[in-house]
Amino acid sequence: MDKSAREHLAQHVLAMCDCDAAEALVLHDNSALTRFTHNAIHQNVAYADTTVSIRAVCDSRTGVARTNALDDGSLRAAARRAIELAKLAPKSDVETALPEKAPYATVHDAYISATAQATAHRRAHMVSDVFEMAYASELWCAGFLTNSAQGVTVANSTGVLASFDTSDAGLNVKMNAADSTGYAEAFDHDIDQVDASAAAKVAASKATHSKAPEPVKPGLWTVILEPPAFGELFSYLIDHFSAQAYDEGSSFLCDGIDRRYMSENVNIWDDFSHPLAPRMPFDFEGAPTQRLALIENGIGRTVVTDSHWAAKLQRPNTGHALPAPNAAGPMPRSTVVLPGSKSRQELISETQRGLLVSRFWYIRPVDQRRTIVTGMTRDGTFLIEDGKIAGGVRNMRFNQSILEAMRSCELSNELRRTGSYFYSTVVPAVKIDRFCFSSVTDF
Amino acid sequence: MSFDAFAKRAIDTAAVRGARYTDIRYENSRSERIEVRNGAVATLSDATSHGYGIRALVDGAWGFSASSDFSGSGIDRTAGRAVEIAAAGAAIARQRFGDPPHQAHVDRFVTQTELDPFSIPLGERVNLLLQAEKLLHVDPRISVGRAWIDLWHVEKTFYSSTGSRIEQSIVQSGSGMEAIAVANGEMQSRSFPGDIGLYKSGGWEIVQEARLQENAVRIAEEAVQLLDATQCPSGSRDVILGGSQMSLQIHESCGHPAELDRVMGWEANFSGTSFLEIAQLGRLRYGSELVNIIIDNTLPGGLATVGYDDEGTRSIVSDIIRNGILVGYESSNDTARAIGAQSTACVRAQSWEFVPMIRMCNLNLLPGETPFERLFDDVKDGLYMESNRSWSIDDHRLNFQFGCQIGWEIKNGKRGRMFKNPTYGGVTPVFWGSCDAVADENSWNAWGTPHCGKGEPMQVGRTAQCAAPARFRAVQVGVGYGG
C-alpha cells in the first residue's frame, strides 16, 4: 500500500472517530526471507499485511484498537472499540495531548525499489554465491537473506499527517567447520550494497582460522569487539536513555545528567539521518524526531521523550514515541556510536595479548541499574598475541558492566550497521581493557 | 463465512502452478492486553487480525506466502507466490528437505474454558488490576508497580491437499504483577506468579487462579527488603529452585536443545545448534534417574495445548528424557522422517503471517515423590531461589547462567536470611545429573511461557514447562557479579 493510499485510509478512519481526539497509525509491511542451512534453502517465506491502529482519547483517557480488516464495517468497529476502551479507562494523572502538526526532516533514499521488489529468484541467486564459497572452503553454511518494504503513516485529529517509506535488506551467514565457526553480516536499505560473496568470504575465513580452538583461562582480558559483538553489547544500554527508565530509577542516568559515565572519546547519538541507517524522521505519534547527543565526550546529556513523558517530566518532546499502547516508554530508535581514529587493524596490532570477538550470543541483564550483563562469545573468537591473530579459542561466558567497559575503550574509525530482531544500530569496532570472562565452554 | 471455498481455490491454484503438496492455514485472532502501571492504565488494547498462510512443496523445497487479501485474485497471487518461492529454492538445491505429509484429519478442537474471558465486563478486568497494583505500593521506595492481563482467542482452520480440514478454537489467558523497588542506586524487583505471571490455556479462571490481590503486599514487601538484603555468596552450594524457575531451567536447557531442527543445524546461524546429537539418542545421560521430561500437548491447562499442530499432526504424549536418558525430540514431519521417527506434533506458527516450524510446546518435568517442605531437610548449606531475573545459555545449550529475583540461605534444613542478586551457573548435563529430588505433584504447576522467541523471521511462541520445585547438589552460585 503506497503513501497516498495509507494517508487516505488514515484520514478515512479519523473521520469515523467520535471522540475528543484520535490518532490513526497505518503500517504496511511486505517482507520476504530466504533461510539456508547445509548449503541449501530450507525456509523460504514472504508475507504482506496492512494494519490500522486507532488511538481514541476521551477526557484524557485513551484506548487503542487494532485491525487488519480494512473494510468500512471492520474499521468502524475498531473505532468504536477504541472509544469504548477509552471511556472505561481511569483518567490519567498527566494531561497528555496528541502532538500538533510540525515540520519534520526529509530523509532521502530510504526507499529503494529494487530492494523492495527483489524476488525469491534474486535471493536464491545471491545465497548461491554463499553456497559456492562454503563448498570451495569445505564448510557448510547457515544464514538468511531478507528484503522488505515498510510504509508508515500517522495522522491525528489535530492535523498531523506524516508518512515514511523505507526498504531494507540483510544477509547473515555462519560458516561451519568440524570444530569451529565464523560469522559475517551485511545490512543495507539498498540490496545492491549487500555483497553476499564478500560476507561469505569473511565468515569462511573466520571459520577456517579458528579451527582447533584452544581453551584460555577466564579472567580479565583486553578484547576487541567487532561491530556485531559491540552492537549487541551496546544495545543493552539503549533503554537507559528512555525518560521512563530515568524517572522510574532503572537507568544509570539516574545518577545525574551532565555527569561523566564513559571515557572522553565516547560519543553516542540518536540520529535518524545517518547514511548507514536512514530512518523515520518522526515518531509513531507523528512528532518530529530530534537528532540528539545522548553521550557527549563521555558525559550523559539527555533522555528521549514522547508526548506523555514530555508532559510528565516537563521536558521537550524529542519525538521518540513507540506505537501506542506503549507501557515501555519512549526509546531511541537510531543509535550511532561515533567512530574513533584508529583502524581495526591498528587496534589489533597494538594489542600484546587479547581476544578478538566476532559475535556475542544471548546477552541478558544481570543487574539493570549497574548495567551488568552476561553472555557468550560465538562464531569466531581469536587469541591475539604480539599484535597478531594467533588462532581460535574456545567460547567463553562474560559478566561485565557495560559502563565499566566503556570507561576504558578505544573505538575504530570505521562504522558498520549491525542488528538483530531487537535492535539496529551503527557502531565501530571497540577495544576494551579488563573485560571480565567468568567461564569457558568445551567448544 | 467459511474459508473452505478459498482454501480449495488456493490448493487448486498451487497444484496448477506445480506444487506437489499444499496446505493453507486460515486464522482469525483477537488479543487483548491491559496493563496498569503506577495507578494509570498504561495499556488498554484490543487487536484483531485475520489472514492465511500457504505452504507449497515443489521438488523437495518449501515455499510459504501469507496475506490478508481475501479477494479471489489475492488468493491466487498468494498461492502463486508460495509456489514461485518454493521453485526458486528448488532450482539451486543440492539436497531436499521437504516431503509431503501423508496423514489427513477432519476434526475440530476447542479449548475447555470455565468462563469466557472476553465475557467479563472490561471495567471489572481493569478494576482487578487497579486494585492489585495499588496494593504493591507498600513503601515510598516502590518505584514501579505493574499488573497486567493478556487474553488470546484464535480461530484457525487447516486444510491440506491430502484432505485435512481441522478447525481449532484456542483460548489462552494470563496475568501477573511486578513491584520494583529503588533506593541508593539499587534496584530490586519481585513479580508474581513466577517471573512473568500465570499463563495457561483456559478462560477467566486462569486470571482468578493467579490470586494477584492476595499476594501483592507480600511481594512488594520482599522487593523493599531486597534493597538491604545480603549479597548472594559465591561458591558451591546445594540449591533448591522454585517451580517457576524450574520451568525456565527446563525451557532453556532441555526444551530448546531437544528441538530436532536445532539438532539438525536448521537454526545454526541464529538460535544455534544442540548438544543433544542424534547419534546420542537412547544413550546420552542427560540427568539423574529422577529426571523424566515429556511432551504433552494434550494436557488440560497447558499453554501450548491444542488438538493438532500447524502441520496437521494430532497432539500426542511422548518422552524426551526417561530416567535421565535422552530418548526423543520435539519434531516435525520432515525432521522426524530424517531420523526414521514420527512427528511429535510440535510444529507451530506465531500467527497466519508466519511459516510453521518446530516449537517447544508443553514440555513437562514429571513430579517426584518428595513433599516440597521436605526438600530442605537434607540441605546443610544451601540456597533456595525463586522467580527468574536473568537467563543466558550458549548456542549449544551447555554453559548456562541464570539469576533469580530472590534467594534465601538454607542452613541445616532451615530457610534463613534473604539474599539479593542470587545467580547460579553450570553445564547442562552436569547440572541435571546433580538433581537428587523433585517435589511431588502438590507443588507441580503448568507454568506457561507466553513470549518464547525463535526462528527467522523471529516468531514468538506460547509454550509451557510444567514443573515442581527440585533440589540440586554442589551448584556454583553467585556467578553473575564478577565484572
Short mmCIF file of C-alpha atoms in Angstrom, two decimals, chain B residues 255-418:
data_model
loop_
_atom_site.label_atom_id
_atom_site.label_comp_id
_atom_site.label_asym_id
_atom_site.label_seq_id
_atom_site.Cartn_x
_atom_site.Cartn_y
_atom_site.Cartn_z
CA GLY B 255 13.22 -27.59 25.66
CA HIS B 256 15.38 -25.73 23.16
CA PRO B 257 18.18 -28.30 22.80
CA ALA B 258 15.62 -31.05 22.18
CA GLU B 259 14.17 -29.26 19.14
CA LEU B 260 15.14 -31.53 16.29
CA ASP B 261 15.52 -28.70 13.75
CA ARG B 262 18.12 -27.16 16.03
CA VAL B 263 19.84 -30.53 16.44
CA MET B 264 19.98 -30.84 12.64
CA GLY B 265 21.53 -27.40 12.16
CA TRP B 266 18.45 -25.64 10.82
CA GLU B 267 18.79 -22.89 13.44
CA ALA B 268 22.59 -22.78 13.40
CA ASN B 269 23.04 -19.15 12.33
CA PHE B 270 20.72 -17.70 14.96
CA SER B 271 19.49 -19.76 17.90
CA GLY B 272 22.34 -22.20 17.47
CA THR B 273 22.65 -25.95 17.49
CA SER B 274 22.38 -28.54 20.27
CA PHE B 275 24.50 -30.92 22.28
CA LEU B 276 21.67 -33.50 22.09
CA GLU B 277 23.08 -35.06 18.93
CA ILE B 278 21.15 -37.71 17.02
CA ALA B 279 23.95 -40.24 17.49
CA GLN B 280 23.40 -39.90 21.25
CA LEU B 281 19.68 -40.79 21.11
CA GLY B 282 18.97 -43.55 23.58
CA ARG B 283 22.45 -43.28 25.08
CA LEU B 284 23.18 -39.79 26.36
CA ARG B 285 22.84 -39.40 30.11
CA TYR B 286 21.15 -36.05 30.35
CA GLY B 287 20.37 -36.08 34.05
CA SER B 288 19.88 -38.23 37.11
CA GLU B 289 17.43 -41.14 37.27
CA LEU B 290 14.85 -38.75 38.73
CA VAL B 291 14.72 -36.63 35.61
CA ASN B 292 11.75 -37.51 33.39
CA ILE B 293 10.69 -34.95 30.81
CA ILE B 294 7.83 -35.43 28.38
CA ILE B 295 5.99 -33.63 25.61
CA ASP B 296 2.29 -33.48 26.47
CA ASN B 297 0.35 -31.26 24.12
CA THR B 298 -2.89 -32.80 25.34
CA LEU B 299 -2.53 -31.57 28.92
CA PRO B 300 -5.61 -29.62 30.09
CA GLY B 301 -4.47 -26.14 31.01
CA GLY B 302 -1.10 -26.34 29.27
CA LEU B 303 -0.49 -23.07 27.47
CA ALA B 304 0.53 -24.96 24.30
CA THR B 305 -2.32 -27.48 24.42
CA VAL B 306 -4.04 -27.89 21.05
CA GLY B 307 -5.71 -30.71 19.15
CA TYR B 308 -3.32 -30.57 16.19
CA ASP B 309 -0.13 -28.78 15.33
CA ASP B 310 0.22 -26.42 12.36
CA GLU B 311 1.24 -29.25 10.02
CA GLY B 312 -2.00 -31.04 10.85
CA THR B 313 -0.46 -33.68 13.11
CA ARG B 314 -2.52 -34.79 16.12
CA SER B 315 -1.18 -33.84 19.55
CA ILE B 316 0.46 -36.67 21.46
CA VAL B 317 2.34 -37.51 24.63
CA SER B 318 5.94 -38.66 24.15
CA ASP B 319 9.15 -38.97 26.12
CA ILE B 320 12.15 -36.71 25.76
CA ILE B 321 14.16 -37.70 28.83
CA ARG B 322 13.34 -41.03 30.51
CA ASN B 323 15.08 -41.82 33.80
CA GLY B 324 17.77 -39.33 32.85
CA ILE B 325 18.44 -40.69 29.32
CA LEU B 326 17.76 -38.82 26.07
CA VAL B 327 15.05 -40.78 24.23
CA GLY B 328 13.26 -38.32 21.96
CA TYR B 329 12.95 -34.92 20.34
CA GLU B 330 10.43 -32.23 19.58
CA SER B 331 9.95 -32.75 15.86
CA SER B 332 8.12 -32.02 12.62
CA ASN B 333 7.27 -34.31 9.72
CA ASP B 334 10.46 -33.51 7.80
CA THR B 335 12.84 -33.70 10.74
CA ALA B 336 11.27 -36.83 12.20
CA ARG B 337 11.47 -38.59 8.85
CA ALA B 338 15.18 -37.80 8.69
CA ILE B 339 15.77 -39.90 11.82
CA GLY B 340 13.22 -42.59 10.98
CA ALA B 341 10.67 -41.43 13.53
CA GLN B 342 7.16 -40.00 13.64
CA SER B 343 6.47 -36.31 14.19
CA THR B 344 5.80 -35.41 17.80
CA ALA B 345 3.42 -32.67 16.63
CA CYS B 346 5.50 -29.74 17.81
CA VAL B 347 5.08 -27.51 14.77
CA ARG B 348 3.58 -24.09 15.37
CA ALA B 349 3.42 -20.69 13.76
CA GLN B 350 3.05 -17.49 15.76
CA SER B 351 0.12 -16.44 13.58
CA TRP B 352 -1.09 -16.60 9.99
CA GLU B 353 1.82 -14.44 8.75
CA PHE B 354 4.43 -16.96 9.82
CA VAL B 355 5.71 -20.27 8.49
CA PRO B 356 5.12 -23.23 10.82
CA MET B 357 8.29 -24.51 12.47
CA ILE B 358 9.29 -26.71 15.39
CA ARG B 359 8.43 -25.02 18.66
CA MET B 360 8.68 -26.10 22.22
CA CYS B 361 5.12 -26.85 23.29
CA ASN B 362 4.14 -28.35 26.67
CA LEU B 363 7.42 -29.85 27.86
CA ASN B 364 6.99 -31.10 31.37
CA LEU B 365 9.23 -32.38 34.16
CA LEU B 366 7.24 -35.13 35.83
CA PRO B 367 6.74 -34.64 39.54
CA GLY B 368 8.74 -36.65 42.06
CA GLU B 369 7.72 -38.03 45.40
CA THR B 370 9.17 -35.54 47.88
CA PRO B 371 6.82 -33.03 49.51
CA PHE B 372 8.15 -29.52 48.84
CA GLU B 373 8.84 -28.83 52.53
CA ARG B 374 10.95 -32.00 52.79
CA LEU B 375 13.34 -30.80 50.03
CA PHE B 376 15.02 -28.63 52.66
CA ASP B 377 15.55 -31.35 55.23
CA ASP B 378 18.78 -32.72 53.89
CA VAL B 379 20.45 -29.42 53.00
CA LYS B 380 23.21 -28.35 55.39
CA ASP B 381 24.47 -25.33 53.47
CA GLY B 382 22.45 -24.19 50.52
CA LEU B 383 20.24 -21.68 48.80
CA TYR B 384 16.58 -21.56 47.85
CA MET B 385 15.91 -19.35 44.80
CA GLU B 386 12.67 -18.15 43.26
CA SER B 387 11.49 -16.33 40.14
CA ASN B 388 13.80 -15.71 37.23
CA ARG B 389 15.54 -12.37 36.69
CA SER B 390 18.26 -13.22 34.17
CA TRP B 391 18.85 -16.07 31.76
CA SER B 392 21.62 -16.87 29.30
CA ILE B 393 22.86 -20.10 27.74
CA ASP B 394 25.37 -20.81 25.00
CA ASP B 395 24.43 -21.69 21.42
CA HIS B 396 24.91 -25.43 22.04
CA ARG B 397 22.78 -25.17 25.20
CA LEU B 398 25.51 -26.34 27.55
CA ASN B 399 27.00 -23.42 29.52
CA PHE B 400 24.20 -21.58 31.31
CA GLN B 401 23.91 -18.82 33.86
CA PHE B 402 20.60 -17.89 35.43
CA GLY B 403 19.70 -15.31 38.05
CA CYS B 404 16.69 -15.16 40.30
CA GLN B 405 14.84 -12.30 41.91
CA ILE B 406 15.23 -13.58 45.44
CA GLY B 407 17.09 -16.20 47.43
CA TRP B 408 17.24 -17.48 50.95
CA GLU B 409 20.03 -19.16 52.79
CA ILE B 410 19.43 -22.76 53.90
CA LYS B 411 21.31 -23.89 56.99
CA ASN B 412 20.80 -27.35 58.42
CA GLY B 413 17.46 -27.80 56.73
CA LYS B 414 16.03 -24.43 57.70
CA ARG B 415 15.34 -21.43 55.49
CA GLY B 416 17.24 -18.42 56.86
CA ARG B 417 18.21 -14.93 55.80
CA MET B 418 17.29 -13.36 52.48
#
